[in-house]
Amino acid sequence: MITLERSAAEKIRVLVLDIDGVLTRPELVLGKDGEELKVFSVKDGLAIKFAQHAGIDVAFLSARSSLIVEHRATMLGVTEVYQGEHAKLSRVRRIAEEHGIALDAVAYVGDDIVDIESLMAVGIGVAVADACADVLGVVHHVTDALGGRGAVRETIEAILRTRGDWDRVVQDYIANAS
Ligand SMILES: [Mg+2]
């Protein structure tokens, strides 16, 4: 379970999400012609909409590269998509600069060694339940949910509930969707 300080949650303006192992299960589905498929959680997707509705910008950041990620981003209205980026902390710093915010206004969800620097540098660094041991050894916040199985939903809910925004955001979303 994630327990956040209210002051830390209230600072968050940008949520940076790793893709493989965070928004998806840590598995690649490959077809015989090498085509790759990814499975995303609709619960995570709705939570991303809630985060945006609450004024938190969401960015996707992956060391790998796939058109599938562009498609998923388009579906969710995520316009900040960074792929093929191995120096993830450099990108996170640039994202913060572009938003005119400090790193403590960034939340990051990751699962593997390439995420550790970023997880340690931001205001709220979250590991998914099945993150690698090196990640679990350094982060303060670990979800109950697995990567690709609601870990992003759990993170966003924790941030919005801690801020006291969750009920309002859900009500607004339902009212505007109907
Ligand atoms: Mg990953």
PDB file of C-alpha atoms and ligand atoms in Angstrom:
ATOM      1  CA  MET A   1       0.000   0.000   0.000  1.00  0.00           C
ATOM      2  CA  ILE A   2       1.145   3.535  -0.703  1.00  0.00           C
ATOM      3  CA  THR A   3       0.958   6.035   2.137  1.00  0.00           C
ATOM      4  CA  LEU A   4       1.893   9.555   1.125  1.00  0.00           C
ATOM      5  CA  GLU A   5       2.550  12.758   2.998  1.00  0.00           C
ATOM      6  CA  ARG A   6      -0.180  15.242   2.114  1.00  0.00           C
ATOM      7  CA  SER A   7       2.394  17.969   1.451  1.00  0.00           C
ATOM      8  CA  ALA A   8       4.267  15.718  -1.000  1.00  0.00           C
ATOM      9  CA  ALA A   9       1.075  14.698  -2.818  1.00  0.00           C
ATOM     10  CA  GLU A  10      -0.112  18.306  -3.113  1.00  0.00           C
ATOM     11  CA  LYS A  11       3.108  19.318  -4.889  1.00  0.00           C
ATOM     12  CA  ILE A  12       2.742  16.843  -7.765  1.00  0.00           C
ATOM     13  CA  ARG A  13       2.206  18.482 -11.177  1.00  0.00           C
ATOM     14  CA  VAL A  14       3.610  15.793 -13.480  1.00  0.00           C
ATOM     15  CA  LEU A  15       3.392  11.990 -13.357  1.00  0.00           C
ATOM     16  CA  VAL A  16       6.044  10.151 -15.378  1.00  0.00           C
ATOM     17  CA  LEU A  17       5.272   6.533 -16.191  1.00  0.00           C
ATOM     18  CA  ASP A  18       7.629   3.840 -17.422  1.00  0.00           C
ATOM     19  CA  ILE A  19       5.933   1.554 -19.936  1.00  0.00           C
ATOM     20  CA  ASP A  20       7.176  -2.038 -19.857  1.00  0.00           C
ATOM     21  CA  GLY A  21       6.530  -3.620 -16.475  1.00  0.00           C
ATOM     22  CA  VAL A  22       4.558  -0.580 -15.243  1.00  0.00           C
ATOM     23  CA  LEU A  23       1.796   0.169 -17.751  1.00  0.00           C
ATOM     24  CA  THR A  24       2.190  -3.400 -19.054  1.00  0.00           C
ATOM     25  CA  ARG A  25       3.070  -6.733 -17.521  1.00  0.00           C
ATOM     26  CA  PRO A  26       6.839  -7.369 -17.644  1.00  0.00           C
ATOM     27  CA  GLU A  27       6.406  -9.601 -20.661  1.00  0.00           C
ATOM     28  CA  LEU A  28       6.666  -9.110 -24.404  1.00  0.00           C
ATOM     29  CA  VAL A  29       4.091 -10.827 -26.595  1.00  0.00           C
ATOM     30  CA  LEU A  30       5.724 -11.589 -29.950  1.00  0.00           C
ATOM     31  CA  GLY A  31       4.113 -12.938 -33.099  1.00  0.00           C
ATOM     32  CA  LYS A  32       5.891 -15.188 -35.574  1.00  0.00           C
ATOM     33  CA  ASP A  33       6.806 -12.238 -37.761  1.00  0.00           C
ATOM     34  CA  GLY A  34       8.288 -10.404 -34.800  1.00  0.00           C
ATOM     35  CA  GLU A  35       5.232  -8.240 -34.289  1.00  0.00           C
ATOM     36  CA  GLU A  36       5.006  -7.089 -30.703  1.00  0.00           C
ATOM     37  CA  LEU A  37       1.784  -6.755 -28.727  1.00  0.00           C
ATOM     38  CA  LYS A  38       1.269  -5.103 -25.362  1.00  0.00           C
ATOM     39  CA  VAL A  39      -1.605  -5.479 -22.894  1.00  0.00           C
ATOM     40  CA  PHE A  40      -2.708  -2.378 -20.965  1.00  0.00           C
ATOM     41  CA  SER A  41      -5.002  -2.054 -17.957  1.00  0.00           C
ATOM     42  CA  VAL A  42      -8.232  -0.144 -18.546  1.00  0.00           C
ATOM     43  CA  LYS A  43      -8.225   0.691 -14.827  1.00  0.00           C
ATOM     44  CA  ASP A  44      -4.884   2.414 -15.257  1.00  0.00           C
ATOM     45  CA  GLY A  45      -6.252   4.188 -18.309  1.00  0.00           C
ATOM     46  CA  LEU A  46      -9.221   5.653 -16.478  1.00  0.00           C
ATOM     47  CA  ALA A  47      -6.996   6.745 -13.607  1.00  0.00           C
ATOM     48  CA  ILE A  48      -4.747   8.570 -16.079  1.00  0.00           C
ATOM     49  CA  LYS A  49      -7.827  10.485 -17.218  1.00  0.00           C
ATOM     50  CA  PHE A  50      -8.615  11.300 -13.578  1.00  0.00           C
ATOM     51  CA  ALA A  51      -5.049  12.535 -13.022  1.00  0.00           C
ATOM     52  CA  GLN A  52      -5.266  14.801 -16.053  1.00  0.00           C
ATOM     53  CA  HIS A  53      -8.651  16.048 -14.872  1.00  0.00           C
ATOM     54  CA  ALA A  54      -7.050  16.920 -11.535  1.00  0.00           C
ATOM     55  CA  GLY A  55      -4.418  19.016 -13.303  1.00  0.00           C
ATOM     56  CA  ILE A  56      -1.596  16.472 -13.263  1.00  0.00           C
ATOM     57  CA  ASP A  57       0.159  16.118 -16.626  1.00  0.00           C
ATOM     58  CA  VAL A  58       1.069  12.537 -17.502  1.00  0.00           C
ATOM     59  CA  ALA A  59       4.173  11.592 -19.509  1.00  0.00           C
ATOM     60  CA  PHE A  60       5.270   8.205 -20.857  1.00  0.00           C
ATOM     61  CA  LEU A  61       8.998   7.411 -20.714  1.00  0.00           C
ATOM     62  CA  SER A  62      10.501   4.219 -22.080  1.00  0.00           C
ATOM     63  CA  ALA A  63      13.978   2.961 -22.864  1.00  0.00           C
ATOM     64  CA  ARG A  64      12.421   0.843 -25.597  1.00  0.00           C
ATOM     65  CA  SER A  65      10.420   2.047 -28.550  1.00  0.00           C
ATOM     66  CA  SER A  66       7.074   0.928 -29.955  1.00  0.00           C
ATOM     67  CA  LEU A  67       4.272   2.384 -32.056  1.00  0.00           C
ATOM     68  CA  ILE A  68       1.875   0.666 -29.653  1.00  0.00           C
ATOM     69  CA  VAL A  69       2.884   3.163 -26.975  1.00  0.00           C
ATOM     70  CA  GLU A  70       2.037   6.046 -29.317  1.00  0.00           C
ATOM     71  CA  HIS A  71      -1.395   4.501 -29.887  1.00  0.00           C
ATOM     72  CA  ARG A  72      -2.042   4.090 -26.178  1.00  0.00           C
ATOM     73  CA  ALA A  73      -0.916   7.659 -25.528  1.00  0.00           C
ATOM     74  CA  THR A  74      -3.273   8.981 -28.206  1.00  0.00           C
ATOM     75  CA  MET A  75      -6.179   7.036 -26.691  1.00  0.00           C
ATOM     76  CA  LEU A  76      -5.541   8.681 -23.330  1.00  0.00           C
ATOM     77  CA  GLY A  77      -4.667  12.177 -24.517  1.00  0.00           C
ATOM     78  CA  VAL A  78      -1.092  11.824 -23.319  1.00  0.00           C
ATOM     79  CA  THR A  79       1.012  14.148 -25.470  1.00  0.00           C
ATOM     80  CA  GLU A  80       4.371  13.803 -23.746  1.00  0.00           C
ATOM     81  CA  VAL A  81       5.769  10.492 -24.990  1.00  0.00           C
ATOM     82  CA  TYR A  82       9.493   9.780 -24.805  1.00  0.00           C
ATOM     83  CA  GLN A  83      10.801   6.496 -26.184  1.00  0.00           C
ATOM     84  CA  GLY A  84      14.240   5.012 -26.795  1.00  0.00           C
ATOM     85  CA  GLU A  85      15.515   7.012 -23.828  1.00  0.00           C
ATOM     86  CA  HIS A  86      18.119   5.183 -21.768  1.00  0.00           C
ATOM     87  CA  ALA A  87      19.201   8.209 -19.740  1.00  0.00           C
ATOM     88  CA  LYS A  88      15.850   8.459 -18.037  1.00  0.00           C
ATOM     89  CA  LEU A  89      16.788  10.912 -15.315  1.00  0.00           C
ATOM     90  CA  SER A  90      18.064  13.382 -17.930  1.00  0.00           C
ATOM     91  CA  ARG A  91      14.668  13.232 -19.595  1.00  0.00           C
ATOM     92  CA  VAL A  92      12.849  13.575 -16.277  1.00  0.00           C
ATOM     93  CA  ARG A  93      14.922  16.682 -15.488  1.00  0.00           C
ATOM     94  CA  ARG A  94      14.075  18.118 -18.916  1.00  0.00           C
ATOM     95  CA  ILE A  95      10.372  17.389 -18.444  1.00  0.00           C
ATOM     96  CA  ALA A  96      10.462  19.235 -15.118  1.00  0.00           C
ATOM     97  CA  GLU A  97      12.298  22.183 -16.724  1.00  0.00           C
ATOM     98  CA  GLU A  98       9.771  22.383 -19.530  1.00  0.00           C
ATOM     99  CA  HIS A  99       6.951  22.466 -16.987  1.00  0.00           C
ATOM    100  CA  GLY A 100       8.797  25.044 -14.918  1.00  0.00           C
ATOM    101  CA  ILE A 101       8.694  22.839 -11.827  1.00  0.00           C
ATOM    102  CA  ALA A 102      11.183  21.317  -9.415  1.00  0.00           C
ATOM    103  CA  LEU A 103      11.759  17.565  -9.278  1.00  0.00           C
ATOM    104  CA  ASP A 104       9.733  17.379  -6.065  1.00  0.00           C
ATOM    105  CA  ALA A 105       6.665  18.215  -8.169  1.00  0.00           C
ATOM    106  CA  VAL A 106       7.226  15.037 -10.210  1.00  0.00           C
ATOM    107  CA  ALA A 107       5.945  11.551  -9.383  1.00  0.00           C
ATOM    108  CA  TYR A 108       7.496   8.564 -11.173  1.00  0.00           C
ATOM    109  CA  VAL A 109       6.457   4.923 -11.388  1.00  0.00           C
ATOM    110  CA  GLY A 110       9.098   2.366 -12.377  1.00  0.00           C
ATOM    111  CA  ASP A 111      10.030  -1.281 -12.106  1.00  0.00           C
ATOM    112  CA  ASP A 112      13.638  -1.829 -13.140  1.00  0.00           C
ATOM    113  CA  ILE A 113      17.233  -0.723 -12.672  1.00  0.00           C
ATOM    114  CA  VAL A 114      17.041   1.961 -15.379  1.00  0.00           C
ATOM    115  CA  ASP A 115      14.366   3.698 -13.280  1.00  0.00           C
ATOM    116  CA  ILE A 116      16.291   3.883  -9.992  1.00  0.00           C
ATOM    117  CA  GLU A 117      17.976   7.273 -10.529  1.00  0.00           C
ATOM    118  CA  SER A 118      14.667   8.847 -11.431  1.00  0.00           C
ATOM    119  CA  LEU A 119      12.799   7.170  -8.582  1.00  0.00           C
ATOM    120  CA  MET A 120      15.347   8.556  -6.126  1.00  0.00           C
ATOM    121  CA  ALA A 121      15.354  12.069  -7.604  1.00  0.00           C
ATOM    122  CA  VAL A 122      11.645  12.896  -7.761  1.00  0.00           C
ATOM    123  CA  GLY A 123       9.155  13.960  -5.103  1.00  0.00           C
ATOM    124  CA  ILE A 124       7.247  10.686  -5.118  1.00  0.00           C
ATOM    125  CA  GLY A 125       9.023   7.599  -6.488  1.00  0.00           C
ATOM    126  CA  VAL A 126       6.826   4.506  -6.703  1.00  0.00           C
ATOM    127  CA  ALA A 127       7.807   0.927  -7.520  1.00  0.00           C
ATOM    128  CA  VAL A 128       5.304  -1.633  -8.737  1.00  0.00           C
ATOM    129  CA  ALA A 129       4.862  -4.713  -6.522  1.00  0.00           C
ATOM    130  CA  ASP A 130       6.869  -6.910  -8.885  1.00  0.00           C
ATOM    131  CA  ALA A 131       9.678  -4.421  -9.481  1.00  0.00           C
ATOM    132  CA  CYS A 132      13.187  -5.904  -9.437  1.00  0.00           C
ATOM    133  CA  ALA A 133      14.881  -6.315  -6.057  1.00  0.00           C
ATOM    134  CA  ASP A 134      17.281  -3.410  -6.624  1.00  0.00           C
ATOM    135  CA  VAL A 135      14.340  -1.066  -7.102  1.00  0.00           C
ATOM    136  CA  LEU A 136      12.362  -2.428  -4.154  1.00  0.00           C
ATOM    137  CA  GLY A 137      15.456  -1.930  -2.009  1.00  0.00           C
ATOM    138  CA  VAL A 138      15.607   1.824  -2.536  1.00  0.00           C
ATOM    139  CA  VAL A 139      12.102   3.223  -3.004  1.00  0.00           C
ATOM    140  CA  HIS A 140       9.805   4.378  -0.212  1.00  0.00           C
ATOM    141  CA  HIS A 141       6.549   3.545  -1.960  1.00  0.00           C
ATOM    142  CA  VAL A 142       5.570   0.161  -3.381  1.00  0.00           C
ATOM    143  CA  THR A 143       2.145  -0.621  -4.810  1.00  0.00           C
ATOM    144  CA  ASP A 144       0.156  -3.707  -3.854  1.00  0.00           C
ATOM    145  CA  ALA A 145      -0.756  -4.088  -7.520  1.00  0.00           C
ATOM    146  CA  LEU A 146       1.519  -5.629 -10.106  1.00  0.00           C
ATOM    147  CA  GLY A 147       2.843  -3.736 -13.100  1.00  0.00           C
ATOM    148  CA  GLY A 148       0.221  -3.761 -15.842  1.00  0.00           C
ATOM    149  CA  ARG A 149      -2.372  -4.862 -13.295  1.00  0.00           C
ATOM    150  CA  GLY A 150      -3.433  -1.628 -11.668  1.00  0.00           C
ATOM    151  CA  ALA A 151      -0.179  -0.278 -10.197  1.00  0.00           C
ATOM    152  CA  VAL A 152      -0.658   3.036 -11.981  1.00  0.00           C
ATOM    153  CA  ARG A 153      -4.300   3.180 -10.831  1.00  0.00           C
ATOM    154  CA  GLU A 154      -3.171   2.591  -7.260  1.00  0.00           C
ATOM    155  CA  THR A 155      -0.524   5.329  -7.504  1.00  0.00           C
ATOM    156  CA  ILE A 156      -2.890   7.911  -8.949  1.00  0.00           C
ATOM    157  CA  GLU A 157      -5.601   7.051  -6.425  1.00  0.00           C
ATOM    158  CA  ALA A 158      -3.100   7.444  -3.587  1.00  0.00           C
ATOM    159  CA  ILE A 159      -1.993  10.874  -4.828  1.00  0.00           C
ATOM    160  CA  LEU A 160      -5.523  12.160  -5.434  1.00  0.00           C
ATOM    161  CA  ARG A 161      -7.026  10.690  -2.259  1.00  0.00           C
ATOM    162  CA  THR A 162      -4.176  12.093  -0.152  1.00  0.00           C
ATOM    163  CA  ARG A 163      -4.805  15.539  -1.666  1.00  0.00           C
ATOM    164  CA  GLY A 164      -8.505  15.156  -0.972  1.00  0.00           C
ATOM    165  CA  ASP A 165      -9.228  15.445  -4.723  1.00  0.00           C
ATOM    166  CA  TRP A 166     -10.420  11.932  -5.535  1.00  0.00           C
ATOM    167  CA  ASP A 167     -14.182  12.254  -4.908  1.00  0.00           C
ATOM    168  CA  ARG A 168     -14.440  15.597  -6.696  1.00  0.00           C
ATOM    169  CA  VAL A 169     -12.465  14.409  -9.704  1.00  0.00           C
ATOM    170  CA  VAL A 170     -14.511  11.211 -10.064  1.00  0.00           C
ATOM    171  CA  GLN A 171     -17.816  13.116  -9.712  1.00  0.00           C
ATOM    172  CA  ASP A 172     -16.728  15.717 -12.274  1.00  0.00           C
ATOM    173  CA  TYR A 173     -15.586  13.044 -14.668  1.00  0.00           C
ATOM    174  CA  ILE A 174     -18.851  11.116 -14.404  1.00  0.00           C
ATOM    175  CA  ALA A 175     -20.925  14.296 -14.733  1.00  0.00           C
ATOM    176  CA  ASN A 176     -19.044  15.383 -17.860  1.00  0.00           C
ATOM    177  CA  ALA A 177     -19.006  11.927 -19.416  1.00  0.00           C
ATOM    178  CA  SER A 178     -22.777  11.467 -19.222  1.00  0.00           C
TER     179      SER A 178
HETATM  180 MG    MG B   1      10.116  -1.044 -17.075  1.00  0.00          MG
END
